[in-house]
Tab-separated table of C-alpha atoms in Angstrom:
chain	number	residue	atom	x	y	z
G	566	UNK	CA	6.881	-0.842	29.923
G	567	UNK	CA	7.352	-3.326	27.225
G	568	UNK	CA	11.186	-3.312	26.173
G	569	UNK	CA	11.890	0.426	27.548
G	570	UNK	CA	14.196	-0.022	30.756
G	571	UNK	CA	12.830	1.144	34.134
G	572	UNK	CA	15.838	2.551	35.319
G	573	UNK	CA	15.926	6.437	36.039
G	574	UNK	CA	12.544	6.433	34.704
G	575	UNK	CA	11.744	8.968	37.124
G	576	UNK	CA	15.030	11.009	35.772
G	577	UNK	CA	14.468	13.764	33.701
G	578	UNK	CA	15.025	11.462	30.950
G	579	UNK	CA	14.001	9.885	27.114
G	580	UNK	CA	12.162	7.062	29.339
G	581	UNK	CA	9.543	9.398	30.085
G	582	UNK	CA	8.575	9.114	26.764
G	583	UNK	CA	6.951	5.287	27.524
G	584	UNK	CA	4.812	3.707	24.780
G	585	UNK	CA	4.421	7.000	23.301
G	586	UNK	CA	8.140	6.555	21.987
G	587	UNK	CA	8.378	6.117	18.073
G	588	UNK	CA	11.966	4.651	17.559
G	589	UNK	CA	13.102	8.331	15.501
G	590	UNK	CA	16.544	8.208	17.545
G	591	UNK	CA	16.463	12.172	18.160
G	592	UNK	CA	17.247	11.313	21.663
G	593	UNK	CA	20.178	9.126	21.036
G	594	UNK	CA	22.230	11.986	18.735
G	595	UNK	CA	20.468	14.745	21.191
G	596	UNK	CA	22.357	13.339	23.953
G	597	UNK	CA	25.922	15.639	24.522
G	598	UNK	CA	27.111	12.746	27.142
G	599	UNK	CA	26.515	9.393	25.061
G	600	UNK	CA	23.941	8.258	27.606
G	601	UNK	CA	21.294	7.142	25.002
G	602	UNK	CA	21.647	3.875	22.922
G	603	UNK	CA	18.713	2.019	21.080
G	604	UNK	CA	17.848	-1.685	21.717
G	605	UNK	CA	15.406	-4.170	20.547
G	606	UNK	CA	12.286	-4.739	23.034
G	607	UNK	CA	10.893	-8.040	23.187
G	608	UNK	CA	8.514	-7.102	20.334
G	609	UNK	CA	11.213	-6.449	17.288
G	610	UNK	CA	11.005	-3.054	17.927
G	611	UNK	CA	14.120	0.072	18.560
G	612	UNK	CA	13.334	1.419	21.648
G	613	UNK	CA	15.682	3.940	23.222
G	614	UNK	CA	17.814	2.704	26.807
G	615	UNK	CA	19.119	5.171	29.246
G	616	UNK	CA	23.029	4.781	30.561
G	617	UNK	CA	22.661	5.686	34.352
G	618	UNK	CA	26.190	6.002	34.876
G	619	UNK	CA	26.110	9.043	31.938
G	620	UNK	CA	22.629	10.576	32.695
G	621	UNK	CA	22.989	13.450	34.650
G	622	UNK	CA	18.560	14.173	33.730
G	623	UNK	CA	19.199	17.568	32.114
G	624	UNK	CA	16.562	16.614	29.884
G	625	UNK	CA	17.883	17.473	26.682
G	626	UNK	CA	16.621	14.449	25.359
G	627	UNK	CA	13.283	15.464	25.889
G	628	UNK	CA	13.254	18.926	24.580
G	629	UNK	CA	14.276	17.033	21.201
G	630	UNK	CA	11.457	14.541	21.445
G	631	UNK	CA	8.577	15.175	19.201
G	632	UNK	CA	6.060	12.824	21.091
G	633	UNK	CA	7.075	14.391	24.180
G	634	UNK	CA	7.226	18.295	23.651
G	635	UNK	CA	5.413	18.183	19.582
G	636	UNK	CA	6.242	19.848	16.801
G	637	UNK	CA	5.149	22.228	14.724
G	638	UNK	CA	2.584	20.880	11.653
G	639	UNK	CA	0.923	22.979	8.991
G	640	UNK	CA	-2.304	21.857	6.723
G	641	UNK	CA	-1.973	22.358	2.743
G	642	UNK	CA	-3.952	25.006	0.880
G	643	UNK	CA	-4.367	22.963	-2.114
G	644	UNK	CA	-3.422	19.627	-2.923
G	645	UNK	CA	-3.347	17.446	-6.388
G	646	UNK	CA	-3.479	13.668	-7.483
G	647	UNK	CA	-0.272	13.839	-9.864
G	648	UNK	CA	1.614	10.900	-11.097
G	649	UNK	CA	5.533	11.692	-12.444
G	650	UNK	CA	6.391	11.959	-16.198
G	651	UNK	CA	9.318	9.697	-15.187
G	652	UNK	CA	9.239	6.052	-17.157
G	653	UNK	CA	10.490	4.963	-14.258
G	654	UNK	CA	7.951	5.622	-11.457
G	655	UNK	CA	6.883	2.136	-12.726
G	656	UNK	CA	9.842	0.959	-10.053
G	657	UNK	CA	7.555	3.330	-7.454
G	658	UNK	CA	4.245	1.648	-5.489
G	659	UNK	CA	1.890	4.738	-6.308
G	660	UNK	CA	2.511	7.848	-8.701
G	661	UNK	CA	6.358	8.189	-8.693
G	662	UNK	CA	5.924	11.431	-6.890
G	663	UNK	CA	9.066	10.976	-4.923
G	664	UNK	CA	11.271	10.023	-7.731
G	665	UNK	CA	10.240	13.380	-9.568
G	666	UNK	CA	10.991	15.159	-6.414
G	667	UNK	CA	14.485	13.464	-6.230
G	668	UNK	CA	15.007	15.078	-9.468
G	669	UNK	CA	13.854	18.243	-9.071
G	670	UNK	CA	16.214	18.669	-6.245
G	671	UNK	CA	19.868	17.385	-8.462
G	672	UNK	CA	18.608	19.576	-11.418
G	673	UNK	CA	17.522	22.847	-9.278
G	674	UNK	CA	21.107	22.550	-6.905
G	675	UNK	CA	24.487	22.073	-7.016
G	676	UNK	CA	24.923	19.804	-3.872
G	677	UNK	CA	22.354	17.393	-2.803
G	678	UNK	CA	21.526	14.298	-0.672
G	679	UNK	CA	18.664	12.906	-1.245
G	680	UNK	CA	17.460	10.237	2.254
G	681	UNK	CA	14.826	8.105	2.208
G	682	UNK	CA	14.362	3.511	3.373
G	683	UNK	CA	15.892	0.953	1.427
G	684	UNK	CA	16.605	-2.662	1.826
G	685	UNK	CA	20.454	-3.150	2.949
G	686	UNK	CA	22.118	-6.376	2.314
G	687	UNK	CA	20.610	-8.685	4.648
G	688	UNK	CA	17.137	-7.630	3.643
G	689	UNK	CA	16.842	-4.659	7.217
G	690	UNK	CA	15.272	-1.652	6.343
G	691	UNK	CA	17.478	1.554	6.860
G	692	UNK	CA	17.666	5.082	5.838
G	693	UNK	CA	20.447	6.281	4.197
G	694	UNK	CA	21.505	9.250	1.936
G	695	UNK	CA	22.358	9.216	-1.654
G	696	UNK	CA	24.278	11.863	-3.407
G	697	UNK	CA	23.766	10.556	-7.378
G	698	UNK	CA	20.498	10.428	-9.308
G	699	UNK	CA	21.280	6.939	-10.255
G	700	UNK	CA	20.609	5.679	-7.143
G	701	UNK	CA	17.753	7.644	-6.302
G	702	UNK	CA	15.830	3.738	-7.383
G	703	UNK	CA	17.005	2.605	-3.932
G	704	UNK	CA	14.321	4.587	-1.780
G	705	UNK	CA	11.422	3.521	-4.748
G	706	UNK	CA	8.671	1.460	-3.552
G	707	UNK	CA	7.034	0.745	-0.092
G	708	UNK	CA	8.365	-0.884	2.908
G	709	UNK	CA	5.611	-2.243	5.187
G	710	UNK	CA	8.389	-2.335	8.296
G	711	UNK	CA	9.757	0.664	10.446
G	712	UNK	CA	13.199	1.895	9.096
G	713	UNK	CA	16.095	2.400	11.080
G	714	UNK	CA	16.770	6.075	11.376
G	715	UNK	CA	19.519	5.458	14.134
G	716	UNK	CA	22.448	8.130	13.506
G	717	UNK	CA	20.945	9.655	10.141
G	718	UNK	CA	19.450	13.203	12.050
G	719	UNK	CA	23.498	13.825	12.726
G	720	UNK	CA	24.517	13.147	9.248
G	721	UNK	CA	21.753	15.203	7.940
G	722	UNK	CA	22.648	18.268	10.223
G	723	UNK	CA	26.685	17.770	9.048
G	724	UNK	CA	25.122	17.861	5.219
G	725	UNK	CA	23.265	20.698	6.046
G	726	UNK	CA	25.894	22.789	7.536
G	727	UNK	CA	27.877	22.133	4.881
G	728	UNK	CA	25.861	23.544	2.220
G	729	UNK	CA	24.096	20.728	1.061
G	730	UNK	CA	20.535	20.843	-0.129
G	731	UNK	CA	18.655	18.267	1.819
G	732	UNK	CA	15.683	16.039	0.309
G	733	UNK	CA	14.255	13.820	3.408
G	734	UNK	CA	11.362	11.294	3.039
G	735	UNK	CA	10.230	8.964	6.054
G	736	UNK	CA	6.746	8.543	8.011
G	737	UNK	CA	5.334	11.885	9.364
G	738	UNK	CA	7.090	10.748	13.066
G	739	UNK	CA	10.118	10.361	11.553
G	740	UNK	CA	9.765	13.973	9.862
G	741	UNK	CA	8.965	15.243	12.928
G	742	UNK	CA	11.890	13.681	14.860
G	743	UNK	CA	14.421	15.042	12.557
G	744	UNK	CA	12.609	18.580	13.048
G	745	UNK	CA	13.039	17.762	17.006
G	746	UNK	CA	16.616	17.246	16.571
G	747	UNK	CA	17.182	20.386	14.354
G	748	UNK	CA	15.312	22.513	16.616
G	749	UNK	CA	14.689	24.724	13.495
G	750	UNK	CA	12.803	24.367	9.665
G	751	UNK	CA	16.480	25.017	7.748
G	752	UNK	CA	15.900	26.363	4.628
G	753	UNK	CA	18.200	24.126	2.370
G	754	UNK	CA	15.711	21.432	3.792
G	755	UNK	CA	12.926	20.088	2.345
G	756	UNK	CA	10.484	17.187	4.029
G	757	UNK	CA	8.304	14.937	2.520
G	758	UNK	CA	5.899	13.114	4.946
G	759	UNK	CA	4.689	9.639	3.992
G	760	UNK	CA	0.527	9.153	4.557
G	761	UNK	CA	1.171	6.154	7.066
G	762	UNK	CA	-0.992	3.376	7.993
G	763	UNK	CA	1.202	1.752	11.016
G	764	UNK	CA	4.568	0.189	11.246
G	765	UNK	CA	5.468	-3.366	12.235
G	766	UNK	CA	8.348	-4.583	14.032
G	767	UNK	CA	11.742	-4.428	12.703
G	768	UNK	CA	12.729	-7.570	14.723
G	769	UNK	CA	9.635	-9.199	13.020
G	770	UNK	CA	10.662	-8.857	9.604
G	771	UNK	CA	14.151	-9.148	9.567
G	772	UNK	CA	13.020	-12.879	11.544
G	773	UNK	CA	10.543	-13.322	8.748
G	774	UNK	CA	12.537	-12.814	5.605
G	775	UNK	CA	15.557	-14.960	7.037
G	776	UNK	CA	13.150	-17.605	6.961
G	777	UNK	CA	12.303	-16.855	3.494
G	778	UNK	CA	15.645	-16.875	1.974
G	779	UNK	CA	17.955	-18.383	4.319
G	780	UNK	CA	20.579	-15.559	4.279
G	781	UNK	CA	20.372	-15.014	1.290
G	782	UNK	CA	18.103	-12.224	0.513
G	783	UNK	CA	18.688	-10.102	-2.681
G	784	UNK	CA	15.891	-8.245	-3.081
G	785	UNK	CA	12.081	-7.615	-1.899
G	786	UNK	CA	8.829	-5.688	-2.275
G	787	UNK	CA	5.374	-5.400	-1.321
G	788	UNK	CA	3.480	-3.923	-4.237
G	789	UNK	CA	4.176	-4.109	-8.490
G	790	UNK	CA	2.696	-2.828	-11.384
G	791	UNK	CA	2.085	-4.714	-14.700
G	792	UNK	CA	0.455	-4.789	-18.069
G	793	UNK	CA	-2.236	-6.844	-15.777
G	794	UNK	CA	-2.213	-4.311	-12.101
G	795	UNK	CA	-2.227	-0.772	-11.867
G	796	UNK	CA	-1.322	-2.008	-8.126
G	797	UNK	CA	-0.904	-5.126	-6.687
G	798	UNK	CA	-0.236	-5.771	-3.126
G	799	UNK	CA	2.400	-8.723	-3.611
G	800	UNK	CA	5.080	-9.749	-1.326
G	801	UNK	CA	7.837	-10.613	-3.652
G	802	UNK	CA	11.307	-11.995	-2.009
G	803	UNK	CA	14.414	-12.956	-4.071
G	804	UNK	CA	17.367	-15.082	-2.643
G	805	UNK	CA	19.969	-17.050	-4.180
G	806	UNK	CA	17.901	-19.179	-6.557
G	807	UNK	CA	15.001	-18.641	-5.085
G	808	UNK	CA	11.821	-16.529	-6.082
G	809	UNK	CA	8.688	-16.169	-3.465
G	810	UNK	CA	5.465	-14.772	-4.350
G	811	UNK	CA	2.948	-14.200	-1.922
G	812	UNK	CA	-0.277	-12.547	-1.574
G	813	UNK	CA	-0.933	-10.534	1.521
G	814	UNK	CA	-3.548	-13.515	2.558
G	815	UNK	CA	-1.535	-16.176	2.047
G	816	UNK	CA	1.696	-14.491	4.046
G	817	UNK	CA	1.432	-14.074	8.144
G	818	UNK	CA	3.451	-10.895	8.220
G	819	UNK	CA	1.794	-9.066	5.197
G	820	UNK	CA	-1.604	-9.799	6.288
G	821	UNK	CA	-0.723	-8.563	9.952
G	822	UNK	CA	0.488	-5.643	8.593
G	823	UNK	CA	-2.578	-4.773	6.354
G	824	UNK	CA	-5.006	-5.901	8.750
G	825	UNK	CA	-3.037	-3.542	11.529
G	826	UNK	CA	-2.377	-6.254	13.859
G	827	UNK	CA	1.352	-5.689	14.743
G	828	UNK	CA	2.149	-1.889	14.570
G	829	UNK	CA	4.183	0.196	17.032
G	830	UNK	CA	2.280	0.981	20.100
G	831	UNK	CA	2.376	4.668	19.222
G	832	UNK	CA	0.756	4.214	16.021
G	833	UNK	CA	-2.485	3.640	17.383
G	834	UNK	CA	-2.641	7.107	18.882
G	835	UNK	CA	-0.506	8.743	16.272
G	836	UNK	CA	-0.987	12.504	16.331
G	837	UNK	CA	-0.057	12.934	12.583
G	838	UNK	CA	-3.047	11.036	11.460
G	839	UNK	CA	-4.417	14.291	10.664
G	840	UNK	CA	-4.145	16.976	7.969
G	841	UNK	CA	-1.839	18.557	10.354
G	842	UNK	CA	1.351	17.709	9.088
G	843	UNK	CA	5.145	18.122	10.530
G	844	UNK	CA	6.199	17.620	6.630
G	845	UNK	CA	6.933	20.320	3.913
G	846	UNK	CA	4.810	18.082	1.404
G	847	UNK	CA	2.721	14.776	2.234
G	848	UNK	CA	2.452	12.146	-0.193
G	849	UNK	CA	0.912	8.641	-0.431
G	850	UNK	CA	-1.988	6.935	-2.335
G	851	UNK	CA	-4.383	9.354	-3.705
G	852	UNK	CA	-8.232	8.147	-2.872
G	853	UNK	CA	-9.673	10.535	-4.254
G	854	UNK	CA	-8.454	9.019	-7.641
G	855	UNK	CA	-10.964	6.872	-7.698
G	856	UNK	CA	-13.752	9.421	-8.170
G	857	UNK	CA	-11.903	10.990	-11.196
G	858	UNK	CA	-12.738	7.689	-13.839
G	859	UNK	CA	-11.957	10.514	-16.951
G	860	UNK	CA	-8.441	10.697	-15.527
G	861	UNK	CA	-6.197	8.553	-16.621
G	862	UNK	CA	-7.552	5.873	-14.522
G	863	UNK	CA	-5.035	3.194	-15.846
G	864	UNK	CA	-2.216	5.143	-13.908
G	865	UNK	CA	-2.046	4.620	-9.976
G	866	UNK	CA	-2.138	8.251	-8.669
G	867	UNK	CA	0.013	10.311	-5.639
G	868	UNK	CA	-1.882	12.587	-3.290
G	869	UNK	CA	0.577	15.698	-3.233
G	870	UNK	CA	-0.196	18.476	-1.021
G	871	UNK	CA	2.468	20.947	-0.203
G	872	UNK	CA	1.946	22.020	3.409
G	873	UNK	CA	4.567	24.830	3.914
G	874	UNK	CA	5.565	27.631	1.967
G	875	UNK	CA	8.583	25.976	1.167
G	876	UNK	CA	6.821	22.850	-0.227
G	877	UNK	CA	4.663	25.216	-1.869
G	878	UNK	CA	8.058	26.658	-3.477
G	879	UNK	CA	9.213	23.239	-4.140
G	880	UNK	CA	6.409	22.191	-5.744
G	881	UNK	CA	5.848	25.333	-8.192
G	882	UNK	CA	9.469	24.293	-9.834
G	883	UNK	CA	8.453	20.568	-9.722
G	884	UNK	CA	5.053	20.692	-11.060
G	885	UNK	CA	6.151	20.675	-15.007
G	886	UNK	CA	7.597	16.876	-13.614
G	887	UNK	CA	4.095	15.664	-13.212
G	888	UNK	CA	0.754	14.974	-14.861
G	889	UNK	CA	-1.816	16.261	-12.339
G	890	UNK	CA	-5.371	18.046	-11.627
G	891	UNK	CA	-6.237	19.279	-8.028
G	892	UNK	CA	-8.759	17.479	-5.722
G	893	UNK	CA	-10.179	18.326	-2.441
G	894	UNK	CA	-8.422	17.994	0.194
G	895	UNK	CA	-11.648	17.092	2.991
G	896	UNK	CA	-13.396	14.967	0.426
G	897	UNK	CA	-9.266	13.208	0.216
G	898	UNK	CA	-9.169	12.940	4.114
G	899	UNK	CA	-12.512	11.088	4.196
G	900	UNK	CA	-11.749	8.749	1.869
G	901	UNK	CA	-7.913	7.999	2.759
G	902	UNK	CA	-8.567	7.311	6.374
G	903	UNK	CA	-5.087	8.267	7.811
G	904	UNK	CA	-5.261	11.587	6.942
G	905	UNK	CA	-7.941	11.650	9.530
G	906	UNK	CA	-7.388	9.579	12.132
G	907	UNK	CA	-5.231	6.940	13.598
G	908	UNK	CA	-6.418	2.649	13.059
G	909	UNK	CA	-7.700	1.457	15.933
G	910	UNK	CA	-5.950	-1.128	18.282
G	911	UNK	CA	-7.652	-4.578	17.782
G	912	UNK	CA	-7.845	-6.704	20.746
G	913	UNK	CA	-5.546	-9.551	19.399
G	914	UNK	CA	-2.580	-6.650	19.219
G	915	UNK	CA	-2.093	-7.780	23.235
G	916	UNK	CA	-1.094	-11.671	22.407
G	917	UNK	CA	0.409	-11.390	18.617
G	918	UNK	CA	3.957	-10.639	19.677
G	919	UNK	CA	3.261	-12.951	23.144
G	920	UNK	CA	2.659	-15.769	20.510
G	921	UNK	CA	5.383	-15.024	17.633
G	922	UNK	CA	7.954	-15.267	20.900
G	923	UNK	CA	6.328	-18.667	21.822
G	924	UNK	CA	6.759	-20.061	18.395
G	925	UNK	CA	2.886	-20.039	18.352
G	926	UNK	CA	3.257	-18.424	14.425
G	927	UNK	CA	1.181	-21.461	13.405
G	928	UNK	CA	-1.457	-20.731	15.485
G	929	UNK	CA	-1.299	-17.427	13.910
G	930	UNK	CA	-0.814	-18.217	10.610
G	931	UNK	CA	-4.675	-21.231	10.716
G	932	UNK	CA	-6.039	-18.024	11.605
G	933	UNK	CA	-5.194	-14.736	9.518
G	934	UNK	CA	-3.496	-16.400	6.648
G	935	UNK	CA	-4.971	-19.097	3.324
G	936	UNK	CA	-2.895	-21.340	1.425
G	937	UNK	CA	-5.299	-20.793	-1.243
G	938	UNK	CA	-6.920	-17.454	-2.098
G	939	UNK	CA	-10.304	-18.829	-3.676
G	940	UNK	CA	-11.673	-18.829	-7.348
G	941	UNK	CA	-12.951	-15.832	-7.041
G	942	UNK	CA	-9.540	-14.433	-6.886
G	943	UNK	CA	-8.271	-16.868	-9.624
G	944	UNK	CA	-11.067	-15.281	-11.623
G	945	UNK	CA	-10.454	-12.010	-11.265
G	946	UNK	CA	-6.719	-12.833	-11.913
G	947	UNK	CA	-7.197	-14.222	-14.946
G	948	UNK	CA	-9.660	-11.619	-16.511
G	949	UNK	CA	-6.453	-8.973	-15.407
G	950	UNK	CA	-4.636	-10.966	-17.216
G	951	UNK	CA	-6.686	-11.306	-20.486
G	952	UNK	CA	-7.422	-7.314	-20.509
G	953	UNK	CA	-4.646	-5.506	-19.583
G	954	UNK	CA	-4.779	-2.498	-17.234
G	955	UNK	CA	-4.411	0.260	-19.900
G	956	UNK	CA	-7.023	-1.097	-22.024
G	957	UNK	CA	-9.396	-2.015	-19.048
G	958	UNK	CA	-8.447	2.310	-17.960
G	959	UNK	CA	-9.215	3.356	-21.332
G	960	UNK	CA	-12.953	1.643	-20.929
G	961	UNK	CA	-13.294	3.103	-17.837
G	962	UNK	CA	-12.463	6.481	-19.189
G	963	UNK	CA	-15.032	5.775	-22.134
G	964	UNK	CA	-17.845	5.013	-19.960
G	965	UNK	CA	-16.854	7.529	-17.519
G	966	UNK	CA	-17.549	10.265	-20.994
G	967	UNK	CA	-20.217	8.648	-22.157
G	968	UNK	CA	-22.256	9.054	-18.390
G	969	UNK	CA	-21.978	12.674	-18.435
């Protein structure tokens, strides 16, 4: 079992759990005797590491484990591609949906945290909670690495006990985890579950952009927007005088990552790959947006669809925050792929890490990477770049009228 201790593993016990195991951390603040601590497995990733001296295998662990005992998912009614009124769900990598939601939730109550990823200092992915709209910009735009969720289910419960409105975002097993640890839906809770392609290694990231910047990371994403890009898939890293741009072919960890090479075991049999969800709302790229060419097709869209009837209540006093028009939601899970089943497993999944620990990256890197991306790239760059998105939307939308 790759990284996941074999001791006690035939305790009644977390390590049970095996590859299945998706790095939430409901076991660890489960755990009433401190047994449970998280590690890194060979791979990069958390995986959770049983204290035999503590364990006594009352199995509390697992009764708060969502991949070993579930948890309980709904389907959406109806569901919308929206994008937020907000100026600033530019900052966001699809409609902004989750920015509008963030402030919904200061302007309906009176206490609120509001958790969702962000880049810490040293360029690690975490979640963490805010309590001020200002800083609701942190959690804006896509991380294409798993997020540590170590010790945030126990601050969320404290918030919640204490009054606080809740506002949690994360991928659909992290939703669920949180769920697990609850043991209940609380009703000063609402989740939003992230349409999720796969999750590469922590370890693998944190090695990768320390090689970018030299310790000296300031800031980074994987997508923009511009007067050229509705979207752009762009790995942008800033350091301390230093500014790297990199398009997914060109950068070994990107390209893994869109090309599914390097994910969590787990994700390749994810059970929330579905349009069962554990999440009061879902949200993600709307793909149905691209069979709407009359609606404002210069704006990249957000599939929203409320799943409980508490994200249903949510969203009835957030809608007036968004432009939007309902689509359907089987037509949706045909075309955006994870809402229907899990990416498959390529064979190369079994050496990539093996090689990355070798120091083999260049191997890696003559085979899934470019150094340049080709003229036909150049050209379509360059057109972008001569007629800017809006104006290249507002043809689309012309042609789209005149075709009726």
């Amino acid at each position: 079992m790759t990284g996941l201790s074999e001791l006690c593993v035939n305790r009644n016990s977390i390590e049970k759990v095996g590859k299945n195991c998706t790095g939430c951390g409901s076991c660890e603040a489960s755990c009433p005797f401190g047994a449970i601590s998280f590690i890194r497995d060979t791979e990069g990733f958390d995986v959770p590491m049983v204290d035999t001296g503590r364990c006594t295998g009352c199995g509390i662990c697992l009764r708060h484990c969502h991949a070993y005992g579930g948890v309980s998912c709904s389907t959406g009614e109806r569901a919308y591609m929206a994008y937020s009124l907000n100026k600033n769900r530019r900052k966001s990598s699809s409609g902004g949906a989750f920015l509008s939601f963030a402030e919904v939730a200061f302007r309906e109550n009176d206490a609120v945290r509001i958790y969702g990823s962000a880049f810490d200092d040293t360029g690690c992915v975490v979640h963490d909670g805010v309590e001020c709209v200002q800083d609701i910009d942190r959690f804006q735009g896509s991380k294409y690495v798993q997020s540590n969720t170590i010790g945030i289910y126990a601050r969320i419960a404290n918030d919640l006990k204490a009054g606080y409105f809740v506002l949690f975002s994360g991928c659909p097993c992290q939703v669920a985890g949180l769920y697990s640890f609850l043991g209940e839906r609380p009703k000063n809770l609402v989740t939003i579950d992230l349409i999720c392609h796969g999750v590469p290694s922590p370890g693998y990231w944190e090695k990768h952009v320390a090689s970018l910047t030299k310790g000296s990371f300031r800031s980074a994403s994987f997508r923009m927007k511009s007067y050229a890009d509705k979207n752009r898939y762009l790995l942008r890293v800033e350091s301390d005088g230093k500014s790297i741009r990199r398009n997914p072919e060109q950068d070994l960890y990107f390209n893994a990552f869109m090309k599914g090479l390097d994910y969590r075991e787990s994700c390749y049999t994810c059970s929330y790959a579905s349009l069962d969800r554990p999440g009061d709302i879902t949200v993600g790229d709307c793909a149905s947006s691209a069979l709407r060419k009359d609606y404002y097709p210069w704006e990249q869209m957000s599939f929203v669809m409320p799943n409980t009837e508490q994200g249903r209540e949510f969203w009835k006093v957030s809608a007036s925050s968004f432009e939007f028009c309902e689509v359907d939601i089987e037509t949706e899970s045909k075309l955006n792929h994870q809402l229907s089943k899990a990416v498959n497993r390529p064979d190369v999944r079994d050496s990539f890490y093996t090689m990355i620990a070798k120091g083999e990256q260049a191997s890696l890197e003559n085979r899934f990477t470019v150094r340049f991306c080709g003229l036909g790239f150049f050209f379509k760059r360059m057109m972008k770049l001569l007629i800017p998105n809006r104006i290249r939307g507002i043809l689309t939308k012309m042609g789209a009228s005149c075709g009726r």
